[in-house]
PDB file of C-alpha atoms in Angstrom:
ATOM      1  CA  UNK A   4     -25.306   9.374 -11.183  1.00 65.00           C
ATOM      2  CA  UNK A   5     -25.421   9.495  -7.465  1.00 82.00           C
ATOM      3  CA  UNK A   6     -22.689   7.147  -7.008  1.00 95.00           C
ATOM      4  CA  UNK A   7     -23.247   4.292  -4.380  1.00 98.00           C
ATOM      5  CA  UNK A   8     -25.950   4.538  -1.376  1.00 98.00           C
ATOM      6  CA  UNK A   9     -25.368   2.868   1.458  1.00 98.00           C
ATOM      7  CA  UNK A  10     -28.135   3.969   4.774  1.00 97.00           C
ATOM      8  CA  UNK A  11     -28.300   4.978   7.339  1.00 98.00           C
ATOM      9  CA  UNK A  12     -24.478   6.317   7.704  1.00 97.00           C
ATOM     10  CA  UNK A  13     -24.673   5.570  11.228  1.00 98.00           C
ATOM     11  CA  UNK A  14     -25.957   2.883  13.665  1.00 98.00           C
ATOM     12  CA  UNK A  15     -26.254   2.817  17.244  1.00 98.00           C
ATOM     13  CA  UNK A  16     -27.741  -0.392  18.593  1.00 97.00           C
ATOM     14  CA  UNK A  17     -28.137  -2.535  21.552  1.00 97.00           C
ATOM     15  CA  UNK A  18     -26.503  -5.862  21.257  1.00 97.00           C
ATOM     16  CA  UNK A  19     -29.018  -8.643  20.281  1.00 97.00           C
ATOM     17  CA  UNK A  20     -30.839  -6.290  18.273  1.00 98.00           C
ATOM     18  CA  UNK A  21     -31.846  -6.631  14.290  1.00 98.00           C
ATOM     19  CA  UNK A  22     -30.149  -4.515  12.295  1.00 98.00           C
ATOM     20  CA  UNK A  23     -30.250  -3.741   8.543  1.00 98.00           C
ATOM     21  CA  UNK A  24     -27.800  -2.150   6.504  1.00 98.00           C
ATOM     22  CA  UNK A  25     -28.882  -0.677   2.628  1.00 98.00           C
ATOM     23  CA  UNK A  26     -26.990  -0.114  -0.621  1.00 98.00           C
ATOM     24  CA  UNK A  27     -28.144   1.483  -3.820  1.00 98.00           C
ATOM     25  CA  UNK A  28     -25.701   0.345  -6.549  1.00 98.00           C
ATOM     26  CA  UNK A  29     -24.242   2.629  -9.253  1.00 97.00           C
ATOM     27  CA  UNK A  30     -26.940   2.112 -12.152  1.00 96.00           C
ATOM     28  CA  UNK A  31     -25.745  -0.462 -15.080  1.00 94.00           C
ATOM     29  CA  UNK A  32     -23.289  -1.903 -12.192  1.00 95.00           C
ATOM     30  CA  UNK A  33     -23.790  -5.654 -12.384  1.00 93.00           C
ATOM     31  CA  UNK A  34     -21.283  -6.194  -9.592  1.00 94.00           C
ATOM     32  CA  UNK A  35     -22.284  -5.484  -5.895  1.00 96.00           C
ATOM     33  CA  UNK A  36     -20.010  -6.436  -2.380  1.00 96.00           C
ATOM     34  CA  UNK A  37     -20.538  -6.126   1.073  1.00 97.00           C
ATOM     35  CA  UNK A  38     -17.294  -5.022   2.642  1.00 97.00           C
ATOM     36  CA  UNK A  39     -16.295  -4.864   6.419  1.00 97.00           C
ATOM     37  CA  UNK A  40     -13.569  -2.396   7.652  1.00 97.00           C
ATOM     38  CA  UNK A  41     -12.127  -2.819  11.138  1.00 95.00           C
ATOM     39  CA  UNK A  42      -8.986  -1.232  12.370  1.00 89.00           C
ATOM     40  CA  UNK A  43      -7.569  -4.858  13.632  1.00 88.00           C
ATOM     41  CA  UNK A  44      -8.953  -6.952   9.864  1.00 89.00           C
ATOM     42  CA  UNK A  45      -8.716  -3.813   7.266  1.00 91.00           C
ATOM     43  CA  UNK A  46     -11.433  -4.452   4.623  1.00 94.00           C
ATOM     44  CA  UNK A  47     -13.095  -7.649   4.260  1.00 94.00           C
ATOM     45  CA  UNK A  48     -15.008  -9.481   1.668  1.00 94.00           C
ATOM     46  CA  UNK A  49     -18.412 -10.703   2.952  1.00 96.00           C
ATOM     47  CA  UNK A  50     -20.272 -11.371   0.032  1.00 96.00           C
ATOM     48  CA  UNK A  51     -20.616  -9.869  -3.634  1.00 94.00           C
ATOM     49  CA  UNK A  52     -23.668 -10.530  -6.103  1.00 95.00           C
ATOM     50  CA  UNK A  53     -23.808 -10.634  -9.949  1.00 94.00           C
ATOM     51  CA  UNK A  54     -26.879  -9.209 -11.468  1.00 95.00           C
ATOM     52  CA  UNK A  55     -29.098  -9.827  -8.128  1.00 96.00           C
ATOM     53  CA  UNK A  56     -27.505 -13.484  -7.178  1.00 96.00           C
ATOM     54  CA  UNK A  57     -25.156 -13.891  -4.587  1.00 96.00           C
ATOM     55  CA  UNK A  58     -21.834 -15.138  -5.534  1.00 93.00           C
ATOM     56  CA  UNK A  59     -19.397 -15.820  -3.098  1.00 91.00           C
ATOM     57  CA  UNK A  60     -20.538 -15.791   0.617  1.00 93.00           C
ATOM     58  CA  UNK A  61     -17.316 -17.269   1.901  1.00 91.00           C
ATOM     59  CA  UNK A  62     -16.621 -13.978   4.112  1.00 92.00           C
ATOM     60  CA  UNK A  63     -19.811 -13.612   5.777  1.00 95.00           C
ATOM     61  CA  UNK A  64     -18.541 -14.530   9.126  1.00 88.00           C
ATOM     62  CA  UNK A  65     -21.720 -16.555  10.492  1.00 87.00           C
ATOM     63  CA  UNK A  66     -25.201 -17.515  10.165  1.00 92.00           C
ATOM     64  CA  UNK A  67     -26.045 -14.080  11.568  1.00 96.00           C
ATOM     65  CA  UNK A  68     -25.212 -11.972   8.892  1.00 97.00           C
ATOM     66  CA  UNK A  69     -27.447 -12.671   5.707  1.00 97.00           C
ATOM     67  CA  UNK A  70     -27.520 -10.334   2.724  1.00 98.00           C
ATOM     68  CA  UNK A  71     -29.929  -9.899  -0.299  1.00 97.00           C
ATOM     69  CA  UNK A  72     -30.769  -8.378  -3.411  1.00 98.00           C
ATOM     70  CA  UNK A  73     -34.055  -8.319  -4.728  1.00 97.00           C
ATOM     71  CA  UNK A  74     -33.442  -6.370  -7.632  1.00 96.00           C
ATOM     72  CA  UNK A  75     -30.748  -4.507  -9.187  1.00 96.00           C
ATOM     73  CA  UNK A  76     -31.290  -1.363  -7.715  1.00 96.00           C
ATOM     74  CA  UNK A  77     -31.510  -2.198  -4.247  1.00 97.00           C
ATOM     75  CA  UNK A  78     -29.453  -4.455  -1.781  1.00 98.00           C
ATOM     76  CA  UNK A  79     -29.687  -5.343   2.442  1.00 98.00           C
ATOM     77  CA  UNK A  80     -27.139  -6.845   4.446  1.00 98.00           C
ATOM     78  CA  UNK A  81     -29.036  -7.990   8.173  1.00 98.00           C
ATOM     79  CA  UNK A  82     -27.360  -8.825  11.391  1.00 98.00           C
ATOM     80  CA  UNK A  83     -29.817 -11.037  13.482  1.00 97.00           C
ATOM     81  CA  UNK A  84     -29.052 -11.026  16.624  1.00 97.00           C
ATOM     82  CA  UNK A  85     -26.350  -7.976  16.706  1.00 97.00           C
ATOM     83  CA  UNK A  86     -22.935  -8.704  18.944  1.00 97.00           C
ATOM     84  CA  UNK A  87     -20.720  -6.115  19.855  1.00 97.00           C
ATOM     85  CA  UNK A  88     -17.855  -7.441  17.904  1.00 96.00           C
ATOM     86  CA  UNK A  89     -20.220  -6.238  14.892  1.00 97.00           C
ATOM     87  CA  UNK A  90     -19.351  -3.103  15.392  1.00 98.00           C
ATOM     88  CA  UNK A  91     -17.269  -1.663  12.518  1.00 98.00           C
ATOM     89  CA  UNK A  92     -18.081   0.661   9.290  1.00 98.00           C
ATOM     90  CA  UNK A  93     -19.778  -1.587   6.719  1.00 98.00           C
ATOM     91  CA  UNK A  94     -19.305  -0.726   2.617  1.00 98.00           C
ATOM     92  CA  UNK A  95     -20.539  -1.354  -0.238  1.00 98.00           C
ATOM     93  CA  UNK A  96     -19.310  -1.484  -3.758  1.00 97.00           C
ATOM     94  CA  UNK A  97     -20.326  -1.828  -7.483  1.00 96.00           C
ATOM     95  CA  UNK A  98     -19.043  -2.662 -10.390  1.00 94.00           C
ATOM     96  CA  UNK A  99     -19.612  -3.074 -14.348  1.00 92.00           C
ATOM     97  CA  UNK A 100     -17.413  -6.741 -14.164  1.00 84.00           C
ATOM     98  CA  UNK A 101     -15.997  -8.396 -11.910  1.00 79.00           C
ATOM     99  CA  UNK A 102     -11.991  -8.787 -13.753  1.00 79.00           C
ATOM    100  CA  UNK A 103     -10.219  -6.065 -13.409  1.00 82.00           C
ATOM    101  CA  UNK A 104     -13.467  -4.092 -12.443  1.00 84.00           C
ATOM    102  CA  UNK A 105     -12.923  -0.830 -11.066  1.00 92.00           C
ATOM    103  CA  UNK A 106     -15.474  -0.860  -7.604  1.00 94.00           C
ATOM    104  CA  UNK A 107     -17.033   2.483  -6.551  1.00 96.00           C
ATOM    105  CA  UNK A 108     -17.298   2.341  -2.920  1.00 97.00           C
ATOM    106  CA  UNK A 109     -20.536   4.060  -1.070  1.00 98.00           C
ATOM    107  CA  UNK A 110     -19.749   6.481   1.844  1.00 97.00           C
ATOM    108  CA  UNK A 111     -20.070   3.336   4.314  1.00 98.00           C
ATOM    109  CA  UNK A 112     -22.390   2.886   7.568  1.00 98.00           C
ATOM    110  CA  UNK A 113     -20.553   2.735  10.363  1.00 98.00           C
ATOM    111  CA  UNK A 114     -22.449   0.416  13.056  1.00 98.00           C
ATOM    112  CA  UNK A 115     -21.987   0.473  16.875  1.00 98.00           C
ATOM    113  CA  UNK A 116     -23.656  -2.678  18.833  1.00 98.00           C
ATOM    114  CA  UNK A 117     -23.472  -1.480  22.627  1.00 97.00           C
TER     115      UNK A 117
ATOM    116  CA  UNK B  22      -2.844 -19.036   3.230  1.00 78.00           C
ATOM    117  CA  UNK B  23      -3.260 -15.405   0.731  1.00 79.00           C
ATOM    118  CA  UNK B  24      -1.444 -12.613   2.364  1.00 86.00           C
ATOM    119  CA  UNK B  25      -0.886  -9.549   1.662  1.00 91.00           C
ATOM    120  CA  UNK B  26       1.213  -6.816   3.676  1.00 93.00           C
ATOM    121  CA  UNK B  27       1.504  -3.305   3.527  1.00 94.00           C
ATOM    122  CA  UNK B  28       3.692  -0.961   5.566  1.00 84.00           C
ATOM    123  CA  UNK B  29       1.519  -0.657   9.165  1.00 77.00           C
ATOM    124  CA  UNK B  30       3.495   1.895  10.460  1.00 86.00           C
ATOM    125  CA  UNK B  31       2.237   5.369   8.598  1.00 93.00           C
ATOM    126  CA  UNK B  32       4.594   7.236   6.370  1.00 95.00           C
ATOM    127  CA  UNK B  33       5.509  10.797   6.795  1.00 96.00           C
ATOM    128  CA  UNK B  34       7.371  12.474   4.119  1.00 96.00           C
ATOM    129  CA  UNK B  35       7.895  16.382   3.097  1.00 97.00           C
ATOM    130  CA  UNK B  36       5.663  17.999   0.386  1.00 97.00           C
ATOM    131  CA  UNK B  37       7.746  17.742  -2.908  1.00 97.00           C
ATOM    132  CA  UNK B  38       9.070  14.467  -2.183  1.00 97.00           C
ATOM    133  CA  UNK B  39       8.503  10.946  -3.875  1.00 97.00           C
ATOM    134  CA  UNK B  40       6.488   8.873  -1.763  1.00 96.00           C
ATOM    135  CA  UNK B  41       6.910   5.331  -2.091  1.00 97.00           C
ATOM    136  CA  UNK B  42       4.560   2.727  -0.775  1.00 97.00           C
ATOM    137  CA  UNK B  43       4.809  -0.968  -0.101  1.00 97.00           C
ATOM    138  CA  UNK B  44       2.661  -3.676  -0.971  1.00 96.00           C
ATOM    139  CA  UNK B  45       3.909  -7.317  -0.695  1.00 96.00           C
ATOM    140  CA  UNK B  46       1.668 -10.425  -1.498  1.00 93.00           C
ATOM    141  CA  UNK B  47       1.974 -14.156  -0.569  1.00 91.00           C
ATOM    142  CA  UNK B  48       1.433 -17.446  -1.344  1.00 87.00           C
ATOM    143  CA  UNK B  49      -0.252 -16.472  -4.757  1.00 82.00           C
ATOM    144  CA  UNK B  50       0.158 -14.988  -8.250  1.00 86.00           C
ATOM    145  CA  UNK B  51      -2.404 -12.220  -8.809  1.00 89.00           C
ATOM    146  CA  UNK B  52      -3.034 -11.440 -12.517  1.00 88.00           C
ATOM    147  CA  UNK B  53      -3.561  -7.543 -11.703  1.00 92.00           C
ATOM    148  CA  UNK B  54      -3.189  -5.571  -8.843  1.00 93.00           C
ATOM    149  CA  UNK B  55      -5.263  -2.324  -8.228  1.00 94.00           C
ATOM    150  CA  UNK B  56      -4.652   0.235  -5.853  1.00 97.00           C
ATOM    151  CA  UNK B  57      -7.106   2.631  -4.172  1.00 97.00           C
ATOM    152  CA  UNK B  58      -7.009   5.927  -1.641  1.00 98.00           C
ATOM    153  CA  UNK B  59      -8.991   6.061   1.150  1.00 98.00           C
ATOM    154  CA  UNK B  60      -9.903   9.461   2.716  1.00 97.00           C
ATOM    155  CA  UNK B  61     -10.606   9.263   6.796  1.00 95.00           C
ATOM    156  CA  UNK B  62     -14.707   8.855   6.785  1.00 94.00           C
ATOM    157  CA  UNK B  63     -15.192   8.004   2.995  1.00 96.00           C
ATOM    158  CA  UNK B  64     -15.254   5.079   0.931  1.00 97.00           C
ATOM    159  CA  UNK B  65     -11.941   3.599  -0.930  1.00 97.00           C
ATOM    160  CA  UNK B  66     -11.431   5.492  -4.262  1.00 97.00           C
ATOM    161  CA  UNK B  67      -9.924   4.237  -7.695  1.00 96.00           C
ATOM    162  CA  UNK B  68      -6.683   5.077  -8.733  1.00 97.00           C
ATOM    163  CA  UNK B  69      -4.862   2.478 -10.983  1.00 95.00           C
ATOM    164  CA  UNK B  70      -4.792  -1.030 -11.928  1.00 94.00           C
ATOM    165  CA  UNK B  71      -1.488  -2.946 -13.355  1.00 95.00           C
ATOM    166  CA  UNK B  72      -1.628  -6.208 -15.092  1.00 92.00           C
ATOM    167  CA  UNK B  73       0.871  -8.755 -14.197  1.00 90.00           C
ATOM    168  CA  UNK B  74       2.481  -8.543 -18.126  1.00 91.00           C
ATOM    169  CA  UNK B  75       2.818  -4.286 -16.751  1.00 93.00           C
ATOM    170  CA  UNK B  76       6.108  -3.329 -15.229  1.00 88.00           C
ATOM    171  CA  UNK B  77       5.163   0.092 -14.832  1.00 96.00           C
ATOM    172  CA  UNK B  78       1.942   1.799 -14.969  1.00 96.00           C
ATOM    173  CA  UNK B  79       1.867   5.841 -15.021  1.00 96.00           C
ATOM    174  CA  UNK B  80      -1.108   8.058 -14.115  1.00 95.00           C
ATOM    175  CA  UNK B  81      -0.374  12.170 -13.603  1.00 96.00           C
ATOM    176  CA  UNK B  82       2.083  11.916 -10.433  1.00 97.00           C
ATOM    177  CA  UNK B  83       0.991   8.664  -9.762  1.00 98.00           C
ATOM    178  CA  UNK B  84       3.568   5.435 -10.519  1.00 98.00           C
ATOM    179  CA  UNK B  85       2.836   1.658 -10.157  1.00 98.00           C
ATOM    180  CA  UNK B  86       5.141  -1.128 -10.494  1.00 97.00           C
ATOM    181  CA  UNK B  87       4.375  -5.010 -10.449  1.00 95.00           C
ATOM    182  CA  UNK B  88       7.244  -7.293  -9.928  1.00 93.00           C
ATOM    183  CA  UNK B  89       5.815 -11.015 -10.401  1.00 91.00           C
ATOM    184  CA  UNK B  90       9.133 -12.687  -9.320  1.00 92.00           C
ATOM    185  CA  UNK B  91       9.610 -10.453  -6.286  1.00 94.00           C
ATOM    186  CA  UNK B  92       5.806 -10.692  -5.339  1.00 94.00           C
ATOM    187  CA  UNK B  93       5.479  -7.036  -4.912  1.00 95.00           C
ATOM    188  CA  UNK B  94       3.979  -3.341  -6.155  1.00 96.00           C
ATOM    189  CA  UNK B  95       5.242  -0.064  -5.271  1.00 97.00           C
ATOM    190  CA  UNK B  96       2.963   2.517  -5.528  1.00 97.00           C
ATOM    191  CA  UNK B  97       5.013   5.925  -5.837  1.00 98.00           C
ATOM    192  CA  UNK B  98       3.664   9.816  -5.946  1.00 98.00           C
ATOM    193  CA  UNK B  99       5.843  12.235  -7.346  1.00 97.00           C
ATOM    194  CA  UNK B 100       6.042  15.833  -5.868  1.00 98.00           C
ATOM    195  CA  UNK B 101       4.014  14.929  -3.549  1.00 98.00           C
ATOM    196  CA  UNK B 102       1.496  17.525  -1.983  1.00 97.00           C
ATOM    197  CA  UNK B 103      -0.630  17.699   1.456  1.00 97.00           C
ATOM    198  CA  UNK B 104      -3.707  16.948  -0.399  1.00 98.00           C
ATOM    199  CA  UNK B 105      -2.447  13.332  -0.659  1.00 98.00           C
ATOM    200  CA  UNK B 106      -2.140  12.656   2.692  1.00 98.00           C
ATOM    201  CA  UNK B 107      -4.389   9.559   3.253  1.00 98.00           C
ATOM    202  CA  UNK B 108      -4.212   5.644   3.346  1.00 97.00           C
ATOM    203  CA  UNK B 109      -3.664   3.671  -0.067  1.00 98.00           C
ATOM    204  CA  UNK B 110      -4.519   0.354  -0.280  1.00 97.00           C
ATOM    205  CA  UNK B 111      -3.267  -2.150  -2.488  1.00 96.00           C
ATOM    206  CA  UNK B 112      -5.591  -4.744  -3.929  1.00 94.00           C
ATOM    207  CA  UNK B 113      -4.516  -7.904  -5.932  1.00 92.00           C
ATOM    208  CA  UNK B 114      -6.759 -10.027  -7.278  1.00 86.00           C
ATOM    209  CA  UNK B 115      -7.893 -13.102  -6.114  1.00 75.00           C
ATOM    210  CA  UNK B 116      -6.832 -16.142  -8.223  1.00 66.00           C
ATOM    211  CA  UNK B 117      -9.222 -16.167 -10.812  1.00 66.00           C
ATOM    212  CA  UNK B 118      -9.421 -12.514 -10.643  1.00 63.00           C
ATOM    213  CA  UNK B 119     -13.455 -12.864  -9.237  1.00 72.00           C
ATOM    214  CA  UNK B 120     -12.596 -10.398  -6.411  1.00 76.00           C
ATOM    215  CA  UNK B 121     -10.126  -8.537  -4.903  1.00 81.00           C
ATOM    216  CA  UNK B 122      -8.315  -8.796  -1.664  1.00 87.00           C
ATOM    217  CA  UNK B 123      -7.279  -5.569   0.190  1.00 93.00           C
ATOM    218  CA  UNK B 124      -4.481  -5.107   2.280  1.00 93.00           C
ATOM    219  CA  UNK B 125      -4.273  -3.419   5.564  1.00 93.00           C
ATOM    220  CA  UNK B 126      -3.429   0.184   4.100  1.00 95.00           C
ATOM    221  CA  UNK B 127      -0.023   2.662   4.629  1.00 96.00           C
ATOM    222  CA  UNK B 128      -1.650   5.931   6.031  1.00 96.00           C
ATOM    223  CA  UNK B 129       0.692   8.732   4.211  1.00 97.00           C
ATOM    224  CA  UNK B 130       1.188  12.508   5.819  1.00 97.00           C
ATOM    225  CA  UNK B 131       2.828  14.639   3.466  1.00 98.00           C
ATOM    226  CA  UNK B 132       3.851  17.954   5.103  1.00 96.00           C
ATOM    227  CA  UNK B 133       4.001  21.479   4.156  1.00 95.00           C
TER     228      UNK B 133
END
């Protein structure tokens, strides 16, 4: 297997733009998170589905960011409208479970809002 | 609130020494605790989990400890070698153990 997906790996946008963020999960993985890495908030939680349904949202930080997974092979997580405190390198995981799962990171995008 | 702390300032040791790395939680019990290596540009990589019933959990050079009462894990590497120079991150489990928290990272420079 590939490992984990994520597009584009980088992101240059103009704040109060759309943008979209993509992850292709490790097949079989029934876990998927959106993760947020900053140098001032490390990695954070935004959201994490099992088997296509979202979870726990409690991280996504406002009604800007949404995320979805339509089916088990593909995921989005949007930013509508962009800010420049957006900027930051944006992960995502899988897993086979959720306790004590072992999460295979993708190679992250890292987004710039101007 | 959950907290968990790591050492912020980076660690520089000399290649064949032990390195020993922090990670202190808060305000919780975590039933495992996994900690992961992250390479400058890449994703966070695997490298062990410890249950909180595990002391001590051994992997290669790699050494984990998990003291419940003191609220802590030390993550050591033996002989340690300029290919691990990177940041670890230690990860307890939320309560509930439906995701994991990561801390803040120790960046580690092991020289030649």
């Amino acid at each position: 297997d590939a490992g984990v997906i994520q597009s584009p790996r980088h992101e240059v946008t103009e704040m109060g733009q759309e943008v979209t963020l993509r992850c292709k999960p490790i097949s079989g993985h029934d876990y998927l998170f959106w993760y947020r890495q900053t140098m001032m908030r490390g990695l954070e939680l935004l959201i994490y589905f099992n088997n296509n349904v979202p979870i726990d949202d409690s991280g996504m930080p406002e009604d800007r960011f949404s995320a979805k997974m339509p089916n088990a092979s593909f995921s989005t997580l949007k930013i509508q409208p962009s800010e420049p405190r957006d900027s930051a390198v944006y992960f995502c995981a899988s897993s086979l479970t959720v306790i004590e799962g072992e999460q295979f990171f993708g190679p992250g995008t890292r987004l710039t809002v101007l | 609130s959950q907290k968990i702390e790591q050492n912020s300032e980076a660690l520089n040791i000399q290649e064949g020494k032990t390195a020993t790395l922090t990670c202190n939680y808060t305000n919780y019990s975590p039933a495992y605790l996994q900690w992961y290596r992250q390479d400058p540009g890449r994703g966070p990589v695997f490298l062990l989990l410890i249950r909180e019933n595990e002391k001590e959990k051994r992997k290669e050079r790699l050494k984990v400890t998990f003291d419940t009462t003191l609220k802590q894990s030390l993550f050591h590497i033996t002989a340690s070698q300029p290919a691990d120079s990177a940041t670890y991150l230690c990860a307890p489990a939320h309560t509930g153990g439906f995701k994991t928290i990561f801390g803040a990272g120790t960046r580690l420079f092991v020289k030649a």
